[in-house]
Coordinates of C-alpha atoms and ligand atoms in Angstrom, one line a residue:
M1 CA -0.1 -0.1 0.0
T2 CA 1.3 3.8 -0.8
N3 CA -0.6 6.5 0.9
N4 CA -3.2 3.8 1.9
K5 CA -3.9 3.1 -2.0
P6 CA -3.4 -0.4 -3.0
H7 CA -0.8 -1.2 -5.4
V8 CA -2.4 -2.4 -8.7
A9 CA -1.2 -4.5 -11.3
Y10 CA -3.0 -3.6 -14.7
F11 CA -2.8 -6.5 -17.2
C12 CA -4.0 -5.5 -20.8
M13 CA -3.1 -6.9 -24.1
E14 CA -2.4 -3.6 -25.7
Y15 CA -1.3 -0.1 -24.7
G16 CA -1.9 3.1 -26.7
L17 CA 0.8 5.7 -25.1
D18 CA 2.0 7.0 -28.4
E19 CA 1.6 6.9 -32.1
N20 CA 5.2 5.8 -32.2
M21 CA 4.8 2.8 -29.8
R22 CA 2.6 0.8 -32.1
I23 CA 1.4 -1.7 -29.5
Y24 CA -2.1 -0.8 -29.4
S25 CA -4.9 -1.2 -31.9
G26 CA -7.9 0.8 -30.6
G27 CA -10.1 1.9 -27.7
L28 CA -9.0 -0.8 -25.3
G29 CA -5.2 -0.1 -25.7
I30 CA -6.3 4.0 -25.4
L31 CA -8.0 3.4 -22.2
A32 CA -5.2 1.3 -20.9
G33 CA -2.9 4.0 -21.9
D34 CA -4.8 7.0 -20.4
I35 CA -5.1 5.1 -17.1
L36 CA -1.3 4.5 -16.7
K37 CA -0.8 8.3 -17.8
A38 CA -3.4 9.6 -15.1
A39 CA -2.1 7.1 -12.5
K40 CA 1.5 8.7 -13.1
E41 CA 0.2 12.2 -13.2
F42 CA -1.9 12.0 -10.0
S43 CA 0.4 9.5 -8.2
Y44 CA -1.8 6.4 -8.1
P45 CA 0.4 3.2 -7.6
M46 CA -0.2 1.1 -10.4
T47 CA 2.0 -0.8 -12.7
G48 CA 1.0 -2.1 -15.9
I49 CA 1.5 -5.7 -17.8
G50 CA 1.7 -6.0 -21.4
I51 CA 3.2 -7.4 -24.6
M52 CA 6.1 -6.0 -26.6
W53 CA 4.3 -6.6 -29.9
R54 CA 7.1 -6.4 -32.3
K55 CA 4.8 -5.9 -35.5
G56 CA 1.9 -4.4 -33.5
Y57 CA -1.5 -4.2 -35.2
T58 CA -2.0 -4.2 -38.8
K59 CA -0.8 -0.7 -40.9
Q60 CA -3.4 -0.1 -43.0
L61 CA -2.8 0.4 -46.5
I62 CA -5.3 1.6 -49.3
G63 CA -4.9 -0.2 -52.8
Q64 CA -5.5 1.5 -56.2
D65 CA -8.9 -0.1 -56.2
G66 CA -9.8 1.8 -52.8
R67 CA -9.7 -1.5 -50.9
P68 CA -7.4 -1.4 -47.9
F69 CA -4.8 -4.2 -47.3
D70 CA -2.9 -5.4 -44.2
N71 CA 0.9 -4.8 -43.5
Y72 CA 2.9 -5.8 -40.6
P73 CA 6.1 -3.8 -40.9
I74 CA 8.5 -4.6 -37.8
N75 CA 8.4 -2.1 -35.3
E76 CA 12.1 -2.1 -34.4
N77 CA 11.7 1.7 -33.1
I78 CA 9.5 0.2 -29.8
Y79 CA 12.7 -1.3 -28.5
S80 CA 14.4 2.3 -28.5
H81 CA 11.6 3.4 -26.2
A82 CA 12.0 0.8 -23.6
V83 CA 14.7 -0.2 -21.2
D84 CA 16.0 -3.6 -20.8
T85 CA 15.4 -4.8 -17.3
G86 CA 18.0 -7.5 -18.0
E87 CA 15.3 -9.9 -16.3
T88 CA 13.5 -12.7 -18.2
V89 CA 11.0 -15.5 -17.0
E90 CA 10.1 -18.6 -18.6
V91 CA 6.7 -19.9 -19.3
R92 CA 5.6 -23.3 -20.6
I93 CA 3.7 -23.0 -24.1
K94 CA 2.4 -26.6 -25.2
D95 CA 5.9 -29.0 -24.8
T96 CA 8.2 -25.8 -24.7
N97 CA 9.8 -23.5 -22.4
V98 CA 9.6 -19.9 -23.8
K99 CA 11.9 -17.2 -22.5
L100 CA 10.4 -14.0 -22.0
K101 CA 12.6 -10.8 -22.0
I102 CA 10.9 -8.1 -19.5
W103 CA 11.1 -4.7 -21.1
K104 CA 10.4 -1.7 -18.8
L105 CA 8.8 1.6 -20.4
D106 CA 7.8 4.9 -18.7
K107 CA 9.1 7.6 -21.1
F108 CA 5.3 8.4 -22.2
N109 CA 4.7 10.1 -18.8
N110 CA 2.9 7.0 -17.7
A111 CA 3.0 4.8 -14.7
T112 CA 5.6 2.0 -15.1
L113 CA 4.8 -0.5 -17.9
Y114 CA 6.5 -3.8 -17.9
L115 CA 6.5 -5.6 -21.5
L116 CA 7.1 -9.4 -22.2
D117 CA 8.7 -10.2 -25.5
A118 CA 9.2 -13.7 -26.9
N119 CA 11.7 -12.5 -29.5
L120 CA 14.9 -14.0 -28.3
P121 CA 17.3 -16.1 -30.2
E122 CA 17.0 -19.1 -27.9
N123 CA 13.5 -19.4 -28.3
K124 CA 13.5 -21.7 -31.3
K125 CA 9.8 -22.4 -31.3
Y126 CA 7.5 -19.5 -30.2
R127 CA 9.8 -16.6 -31.1
T128 CA 6.9 -15.1 -32.8
V129 CA 4.6 -15.3 -30.7
T130 CA 4.6 -11.8 -29.4
D131 CA 4.8 -10.3 -33.1
H132 CA 1.2 -9.5 -34.2
L133 CA -1.4 -8.2 -31.8
Y134 CA -4.7 -9.8 -32.5
G135 CA -3.0 -11.4 -35.3
G136 CA -3.7 -14.9 -33.9
F137 CA -6.8 -17.2 -33.0
N138 CA -7.3 -20.5 -31.3
E139 CA -3.9 -21.7 -30.2
K140 CA -1.8 -18.9 -31.0
R141 CA -4.1 -16.5 -28.9
I142 CA -4.2 -19.0 -26.1
A143 CA -0.2 -19.1 -26.3
Q144 CA -0.2 -15.0 -26.2
E145 CA -2.6 -15.0 -23.3
I146 CA -0.1 -17.4 -21.4
V147 CA 2.5 -14.8 -22.1
L148 CA 0.5 -12.0 -20.9
G149 CA -1.4 -13.8 -18.0
I150 CA 1.3 -16.2 -16.7
G151 CA 4.3 -14.5 -17.7
G152 CA 2.8 -11.4 -16.3
V153 CA 2.5 -12.9 -12.9
K154 CA 6.0 -14.3 -13.2
A155 CA 7.5 -10.6 -13.9
I156 CA 5.9 -9.1 -11.0
R157 CA 7.6 -12.0 -8.9
K158 CA 10.7 -11.9 -10.7
L159 CA 10.9 -8.0 -10.4
G160 CA 9.8 -8.0 -6.5
L161 CA 6.9 -6.1 -6.9
S162 CA 4.5 -6.0 -4.0
I163 CA 1.2 -6.0 -5.8
D164 CA -2.5 -5.7 -3.7
I165 CA -4.8 -5.9 -6.6
Y166 CA -4.6 -7.7 -9.9
H167 CA -6.7 -5.8 -12.5
F168 CA -7.4 -7.9 -15.5
N169 CA -8.6 -5.4 -18.1
E170 CA -10.8 -7.8 -20.8
G171 CA -10.5 -11.6 -20.8
H172 CA -7.3 -11.8 -22.5
A173 CA -5.3 -11.6 -19.0
V174 CA -7.5 -14.4 -17.2
L175 CA -4.7 -17.0 -17.4
A176 CA -2.8 -15.0 -14.8
G177 CA -5.4 -16.6 -12.4
T178 CA -4.1 -20.0 -13.1
E179 CA -0.6 -18.7 -11.7
L180 CA -1.8 -16.8 -8.8
L181 CA -4.2 -20.1 -7.9
K182 CA -1.1 -22.3 -8.4
E183 CA 1.2 -20.2 -6.0
K184 CA -1.5 -20.6 -3.3
I185 CA -1.9 -24.4 -4.1
N186 CA 1.7 -24.6 -3.9
D187 CA 1.7 -22.9 -0.3
G188 CA -0.6 -25.8 0.8
L189 CA -3.7 -24.4 0.1
S190 CA -6.8 -26.3 -1.2
F191 CA -8.2 -25.0 -4.6
E192 CA -11.2 -23.9 -2.9
K193 CA -9.3 -22.1 0.0
A194 CA -6.8 -20.7 -2.7
W195 CA -9.7 -19.3 -4.8
N196 CA -11.3 -17.6 -1.9
S197 CA -8.4 -15.9 -0.7
L198 CA -7.2 -14.8 -4.1
S199 CA -10.8 -13.7 -5.1
D200 CA -10.6 -10.6 -3.0
N201 CA -7.5 -9.1 -4.9
I202 CA -9.2 -9.7 -8.2
I203 CA -10.9 -7.2 -10.4
F204 CA -12.2 -7.6 -13.7
T205 CA -13.3 -5.3 -16.7
T206 CA -15.5 -6.5 -19.4
H207 CA -15.9 -4.4 -22.7
T208 CA -17.9 -6.7 -25.1
P209 CA -21.6 -6.1 -25.0
V210 CA -21.8 -8.7 -27.7
K211 CA -21.7 -12.6 -26.5
E212 CA -20.1 -13.9 -29.6
G213 CA -17.5 -11.2 -29.3
N214 CA -16.1 -12.8 -26.1
E215 CA -13.4 -15.0 -26.4
S216 CA -13.6 -18.9 -25.4
H217 CA -11.6 -21.8 -26.1
S218 CA -12.2 -25.5 -26.0
L219 CA -10.9 -27.0 -22.9
D220 CA -8.8 -29.6 -25.1
S221 CA -7.2 -26.7 -26.9
L222 CA -6.3 -24.9 -23.3
K223 CA -5.1 -28.1 -22.0
K224 CA -3.1 -28.9 -25.2
M225 CA -1.2 -25.3 -25.0
G226 CA -0.7 -25.8 -21.6
A227 CA -3.0 -23.0 -20.3
F228 CA -4.1 -25.5 -17.3
N229 CA -0.8 -24.7 -15.4
G230 CA -1.3 -27.4 -13.3
L231 CA -4.8 -27.1 -12.6
S232 CA -7.3 -30.1 -13.2
R233 CA -9.7 -30.2 -16.0
E234 CA -12.4 -30.0 -13.4
Q235 CA -11.3 -27.0 -11.6
M236 CA -10.9 -25.0 -14.9
Q237 CA -14.4 -26.3 -16.3
K238 CA -15.6 -25.1 -12.8
W239 CA -14.4 -21.9 -13.3
G240 CA -14.7 -20.9 -16.9
G241 CA -17.2 -23.6 -18.2
S242 CA -16.9 -25.7 -21.4
P243 CA -16.1 -24.0 -23.6
F244 CA -13.9 -21.9 -21.3
G245 CA -15.2 -18.6 -21.5
M246 CA -12.7 -15.9 -20.8
T247 CA -15.2 -13.4 -19.7
V248 CA -17.1 -15.9 -17.6
A249 CA -13.8 -16.8 -16.0
G250 CA -12.8 -13.2 -15.0
L251 CA -16.4 -12.4 -13.5
R252 CA -16.2 -15.6 -11.3
L253 CA -12.7 -15.0 -10.1
A254 CA -13.2 -11.5 -9.3
R255 CA -14.5 -10.2 -6.3
I256 CA -16.0 -7.3 -8.4
S257 CA -16.2 -6.5 -12.1
N258 CA -17.5 -3.6 -14.3
G259 CA -18.5 -2.3 -17.5
V260 CA -17.0 0.7 -19.1
A261 CA -20.3 3.0 -18.9
K262 CA -23.5 3.2 -17.3
L263 CA -25.5 1.8 -20.1
H264 CA -22.7 -1.0 -20.7
G265 CA -22.8 -2.1 -17.0
Q266 CA -26.6 -2.7 -17.4
T267 CA -26.3 -4.3 -20.6
S268 CA -23.6 -6.6 -19.2
R269 CA -25.5 -7.7 -16.1
A270 CA -28.3 -8.9 -18.5
M271 CA -25.8 -10.7 -20.6
W272 CA -24.3 -12.4 -17.9
K273 CA -27.2 -12.7 -15.5
S274 CA -27.1 -16.7 -15.8
V275 CA -23.6 -17.1 -15.0
D276 CA -23.8 -18.6 -11.5
G277 CA -21.0 -17.4 -8.7
R278 CA -20.0 -14.3 -10.7
S279 CA -19.1 -11.3 -9.0
P280 CA -21.3 -8.1 -9.2
I281 CA -20.9 -6.0 -12.2
I282 CA -20.8 -2.3 -11.5
S283 CA -20.5 0.7 -14.2
I284 CA -17.3 3.0 -14.0
T285 CA -17.6 5.1 -17.1
N286 CA -14.5 5.7 -19.0
G287 CA -12.4 8.9 -18.9
V288 CA -10.0 10.3 -21.3
H289 CA -6.2 11.7 -20.2
R290 CA -6.7 15.5 -20.8
K291 CA -3.1 16.3 -21.2
S292 CA -2.9 13.6 -23.8
W293 CA -5.9 14.8 -26.0
V294 CA -6.9 18.3 -25.2
D295 CA -5.2 21.0 -26.8
E296 CA -3.9 23.6 -24.4
R297 CA -5.1 26.5 -26.2
I298 CA -8.7 25.5 -25.7
I299 CA -8.1 24.7 -22.1
K300 CA -6.6 28.0 -21.3
E301 CA -9.6 30.1 -23.2
Y302 CA -12.0 27.8 -21.5
Q303 CA -10.6 28.5 -18.0
Q304 CA -10.8 32.1 -18.9
N305 CA -14.4 31.6 -19.8
D306 CA -13.8 33.4 -23.1
L307 CA -16.3 32.1 -25.8
N308 CA -15.0 34.1 -28.5
E309 CA -11.4 33.0 -28.1
I310 CA -12.3 29.5 -27.9
S311 CA -13.8 29.6 -31.2
N312 CA -11.0 31.7 -32.7
K313 CA -8.3 29.0 -31.1
H314 CA -10.9 26.2 -32.6
Q315 CA -10.3 27.7 -36.0
E316 CA -7.0 27.8 -35.8
I317 CA -7.0 24.1 -34.8
K318 CA -9.1 23.5 -37.6
K319 CA -6.7 25.0 -40.0
E320 CA -4.0 22.9 -38.8
L321 CA -6.1 19.8 -39.3
I322 CA -7.0 20.9 -42.6
D323 CA -3.0 21.2 -43.4
F324 CA -2.5 18.0 -42.1
I325 CA -5.3 16.3 -44.3
G326 CA -3.8 18.5 -47.2
G327 CA -0.1 17.2 -46.6
K328 CA -1.7 13.4 -46.4
T329 CA -4.0 13.3 -48.9
G330 CA -3.8 16.6 -51.3
T331 CA -7.1 17.4 -50.6
N332 CA -7.6 21.2 -49.3
L333 CA -10.7 21.4 -47.3
D334 CA -12.7 24.6 -46.6
S335 CA -11.9 26.1 -43.2
D336 CA -15.1 28.1 -43.5
K337 CA -17.4 25.3 -44.1
L338 CA -18.7 22.6 -41.4
L339 CA -16.5 19.9 -40.9
I340 CA -17.7 16.6 -39.5
G341 CA -15.6 13.7 -38.2
F342 CA -16.0 10.1 -37.9
A343 CA -13.1 7.7 -36.9
R344 CA -13.4 4.2 -35.1
R345 CA -13.1 0.6 -36.2
A346 CA -14.5 -0.1 -39.7
A347 CA -16.8 -2.8 -38.1
P348 CA -20.4 -3.1 -39.5
Y349 CA -22.2 -2.4 -36.5
K350 CA -20.5 1.0 -36.1
R351 CA -22.1 1.9 -39.6
P352 CA -19.8 4.4 -40.7
N353 CA -21.4 5.1 -44.1
L354 CA -24.8 5.5 -42.6
I355 CA -24.7 9.0 -43.6
F356 CA -24.3 8.1 -47.3
S357 CA -27.3 6.1 -47.4
K358 CA -29.6 8.2 -49.4
P359 CA -27.8 9.9 -52.3
D360 CA -30.3 12.1 -53.2
V361 CA -30.8 13.7 -49.8
I362 CA -27.0 14.0 -48.8
N363 CA -25.4 14.3 -51.9
P364 CA -26.3 18.0 -52.6
Y365 CA -24.4 19.0 -49.3
L366 CA -21.4 17.0 -50.4
E367 CA -21.5 18.7 -53.8
S368 CA -21.7 22.3 -52.3
G369 CA -19.2 21.2 -49.8
K370 CA -21.6 22.6 -47.0
I371 CA -21.2 19.5 -45.3
Q372 CA -17.4 18.2 -45.4
L373 CA -16.6 15.0 -44.0
V374 CA -13.3 13.3 -42.9
F375 CA -13.1 9.7 -42.1
S376 CA -10.5 7.2 -40.7
G377 CA -10.4 3.6 -39.2
K378 CA -9.1 0.2 -39.9
A379 CA -10.9 -2.8 -40.2
H380 CA -10.1 -6.0 -38.3
P381 CA -7.7 -8.0 -40.5
M382 CA -10.3 -10.7 -40.9
D383 CA -13.1 -8.6 -41.3
D384 CA -13.8 -8.7 -45.0
K385 CA -17.2 -6.9 -44.5
G386 CA -15.2 -4.1 -42.6
K387 CA -12.9 -3.6 -45.5
D388 CA -15.8 -3.2 -47.7
I389 CA -16.9 -0.3 -45.7
V390 CA -13.5 1.2 -45.8
A391 CA -13.6 0.7 -49.7
S392 CA -16.9 2.2 -50.0
I393 CA -16.1 5.4 -47.9
V394 CA -12.8 5.9 -50.3
H395 CA -15.1 5.3 -53.1
K396 CA -17.2 8.3 -51.8
A397 CA -13.8 10.5 -51.4
R398 CA -13.0 9.9 -55.1
E399 CA -16.5 10.9 -55.9
F400 CA -16.6 14.1 -53.8
P401 CA -13.0 14.9 -53.9
H402 CA -13.5 18.4 -52.3
S403 CA -15.4 17.5 -49.5
V404 CA -15.2 13.9 -48.5
V405 CA -11.8 12.5 -47.3
F406 CA -10.7 9.3 -45.8
L407 CA -7.3 9.3 -43.8
E408 CA -5.3 5.9 -44.2
D409 CA -4.2 4.0 -40.9
Y410 CA -5.9 5.4 -38.1
N411 CA -3.7 6.1 -35.3
M412 CA -3.4 8.1 -31.9
E413 CA -2.0 11.1 -34.1
I414 CA -4.7 11.0 -36.4
G415 CA -7.2 10.5 -33.6
R416 CA -5.7 13.7 -31.9
M417 CA -5.9 15.8 -34.8
L418 CA -9.3 15.2 -35.5
T419 CA -11.0 15.1 -32.3
R420 CA -9.3 18.7 -31.8
G421 CA -9.8 20.1 -35.1
V422 CA -13.2 19.2 -36.5
D423 CA -16.5 20.7 -35.7
V424 CA -18.7 17.8 -35.2
W425 CA -17.9 14.6 -34.0
L426 CA -20.4 11.8 -35.5
N427 CA -21.1 8.4 -34.0
N428 CA -23.6 6.3 -34.9
P429 CA -23.1 2.9 -33.9
R430 CA -26.1 0.2 -33.5
K431 CA -27.4 0.6 -30.2
P432 CA -26.5 -0.9 -27.6
L433 CA -23.1 -2.1 -29.2
E434 CA -21.2 0.7 -28.2
A435 CA -19.7 -0.1 -24.7
S436 CA -18.3 3.3 -23.9
G437 CA -16.4 5.2 -26.7
T438 CA -13.5 7.6 -25.9
S439 CA -13.1 9.6 -28.8
G440 CA -16.2 11.3 -28.4
M441 CA -15.1 12.5 -25.0
K442 CA -11.8 13.7 -26.4
A443 CA -13.8 15.6 -29.0
A444 CA -16.1 17.1 -26.4
M445 CA -13.3 18.6 -24.2
N446 CA -12.1 20.4 -27.5
G447 CA -15.3 21.9 -28.0
V448 CA -16.2 19.5 -31.0
L449 CA -19.8 19.2 -30.6
N450 CA -21.0 15.2 -30.3
L451 CA -23.8 14.2 -32.8
S452 CA -24.3 10.7 -31.7
I453 CA -26.7 7.9 -31.2
L454 CA -27.7 7.5 -27.5
D455 CA -25.0 4.7 -26.8
G456 CA -22.1 4.1 -24.7
W457 CA -20.9 7.1 -22.8
W458 CA -23.2 9.9 -24.5
V459 CA -26.2 8.2 -22.7
E460 CA -24.8 10.1 -19.8
G461 CA -23.2 13.1 -21.5
C462 CA -25.6 14.3 -23.7
E463 CA -27.8 17.4 -23.1
H464 CA -29.6 17.6 -26.5
G465 CA -29.5 21.2 -28.2
I466 CA -27.0 22.5 -25.5
N467 CA -23.7 20.6 -25.1
G468 CA -24.2 18.6 -28.7
W469 CA -27.0 16.5 -30.2
Q470 CA -28.4 12.8 -29.9
F471 CA -30.5 11.3 -32.5
G472 CA -32.8 8.6 -32.6
D473 CA -33.9 8.7 -29.1
G474 CA -32.3 5.6 -28.0
Y475 CA -34.7 3.2 -30.3
V476 CA -33.7 -0.1 -30.2
G477 CA -35.8 -2.5 -32.5
E478 CA -37.2 -3.1 -35.9
G479 CA -36.1 -0.9 -38.6
Q480 CA -33.5 0.6 -36.4
D481 CA -31.0 1.4 -39.3
E482 CA -33.8 3.2 -41.4
S483 CA -35.3 5.1 -38.3
D484 CA -31.6 6.3 -37.0
L485 CA -30.9 7.5 -40.5
Y486 CA -33.8 9.5 -40.8
A487 CA -33.0 10.6 -37.2
L488 CA -29.6 11.7 -38.4
Y489 CA -30.8 13.5 -41.4
R490 CA -33.2 15.4 -39.4
V491 CA -31.1 16.7 -36.3
L492 CA -28.3 16.9 -39.2
F493 CA -30.3 19.3 -41.5
N494 CA -32.7 20.9 -39.2
D495 CA -30.1 21.7 -36.1
V496 CA -26.5 21.2 -36.8
V497 CA -26.2 22.8 -40.3
P498 CA -28.4 25.9 -39.5
T499 CA -26.6 26.4 -36.1
Y500 CA -23.2 26.3 -37.7
Y501 CA -24.1 28.7 -40.5
E502 CA -26.7 31.1 -39.0
N503 CA -26.1 31.1 -35.3
K504 CA -22.5 31.3 -34.5
D505 CA -23.2 32.6 -31.1
R506 CA -25.3 29.6 -30.4
W507 CA -22.8 27.5 -31.6
K508 CA -20.0 29.2 -29.5
E509 CA -22.0 28.7 -26.3
M510 CA -22.6 25.0 -27.3
M511 CA -18.9 24.5 -27.7
F512 CA -18.5 26.0 -24.1
E513 CA -21.2 23.6 -22.7
S514 CA -19.6 20.6 -24.5
I515 CA -16.2 21.5 -22.5
D516 CA -17.7 22.3 -19.3
S517 CA -19.8 19.4 -19.1
S518 CA -17.0 16.8 -20.0
Y519 CA -13.9 18.6 -18.5
E520 CA -14.0 16.9 -15.0
R521 CA -16.6 14.3 -15.3
F522 CA -15.4 12.3 -18.4
S523 CA -11.2 12.9 -17.5
A524 CA -9.1 9.7 -16.8
L525 CA -8.8 10.8 -13.1
T526 CA -12.5 11.0 -12.4
M527 CA -12.5 7.5 -13.7
L528 CA -9.2 6.3 -11.8
Q529 CA -10.7 7.8 -8.5
R530 CA -13.8 5.7 -9.0
Y531 CA -11.5 2.5 -9.4
Y532 CA -9.6 3.1 -6.5
S533 CA -12.9 4.1 -4.4
E534 CA -15.4 1.6 -5.5
M535 CA -13.2 -1.4 -6.7
Y536 CA -9.6 -1.4 -5.5
N537 CA -10.1 -0.4 -2.0
P538 CA -14.0 -0.3 -1.2
Q539 CA -14.6 1.7 1.9
Ligands
PLP1 C1 -9.6 7.5 -28.9 C2 -9.1 6.5 -29.9 C3 -9.9 5.3 -30.0 C4 -11.0 5.0 -28.9 O1 -12.3 5.5 -29.8 P1 -13.7 4.9 -29.7 O2 -14.6 6.3 -29.5 O3 -13.9 4.0 -28.8 O4 -13.8 4.5 -31.2 C5 -9.6 4.4 -30.7 N1 -8.3 4.6 -31.4 C6 -7.7 5.6 -31.5 C7 -6.5 6.0 -32.2 C8 -8.1 6.7 -30.7 O5 -7.5 7.8 -30.4

């Protein structure tokens, strides 16, 4: 304990700390990175455990035909950001002992992060297991999870860290439980006693509000890969079921679990209702690390309560974004015209091309440039439908070269530029599939107005017409896509466009409200305080 705060080991498959440290893919990693940065900034005792992904996540390139394709350059530069601790640990994968080097990373104003790396010449067999983030499935994924979970606990012991709480962020880390249980069993406890004494110190966060999106593995595969780690089949089955659900296992082993927004907590409780012996699932809404995401010029004017200057600074930042886009694509957008941003994983349920659905309605706005759109986002390498979506947007950009842009290879830099520089941040997932969404929070704090379905964090954040807009009224059911489309058009053409072009004063007030209502409430510090008071160290 430090200042009566428990020391937390935070386990996560990915960390988004900096665009030059390509060991992240998306929202999960950004959250983990922001948590470590807030922990550092506000002196919360926390240590991150992760993997040194040598090739990271896919680098997106767009082909001549407009279709994205995947590319995995080696990220040798990630090694230059980290420090070799000189320590290694060994895990057993299938029939092989695999040596893992432990790197230490703390140069991005983050609480210390230890990264495990199998890329050693003496690893004849599993040397590439830490190459591709989310590049493997089934047995390869299990091997990666052995590295993170079992390797992570061993690294903590090897480094002599004194840990009070083990936080498994998403199911990927759950195999850490096998090692922690084994330690207690080796001390002479029965499985049940080991379980009971361990549970108090385990926290679990779930992120995926679609049941099929939650990873599970057959007990046979887990056994074959060595993931039982000394536990019996009966014990494993009792813990995670058969097939072994990583989320189910996390929910059962933890003392308390959480979803990442109010609504997501509710959705998760309903989804996992039938899991017996699971921990209570509360809601802790995500937050973002302000220093990483919010432009200082905006913070300064916000603190002076100067609405005109907030707007002027935004215009300056918007021009910087337009230059950035011009440099990447050759497109010169117009800084006096409305600019809408949309950046997220290109997955069908996020419906990135919803806005294009009725060409006769939307096209005139795009032709005149009254609405300008900038998109970015990767599809998962295995997701052909997601790639179709990217291709369709690239084609739109070719059709409307002065008003629609697609930025290749969405990363933290693009995320930062867009959520600072556009006027409106559009979000239209098919409710209730968005767990939280943090890009909208970044936008809100920069005075960029959210225009979003009532899903994820926006259910909590939205004051319609005051700090942004909702559309669709949270409707879920038959004809949802069409009803959301008309709702989007209604709000866009009746509220957003007229306010932007005809009521600048109102727009400025809304920018201020957007910042004011999100600044503290959706900050990483608020989130971290809640993790410590409601989960790590309940009073
Ligand atoms: C903020 C951010 C995310 C998370 O945003 P969502 O709203 O969850 O889509 C993902 N990727 C990058 C690069 C980001 O900057």
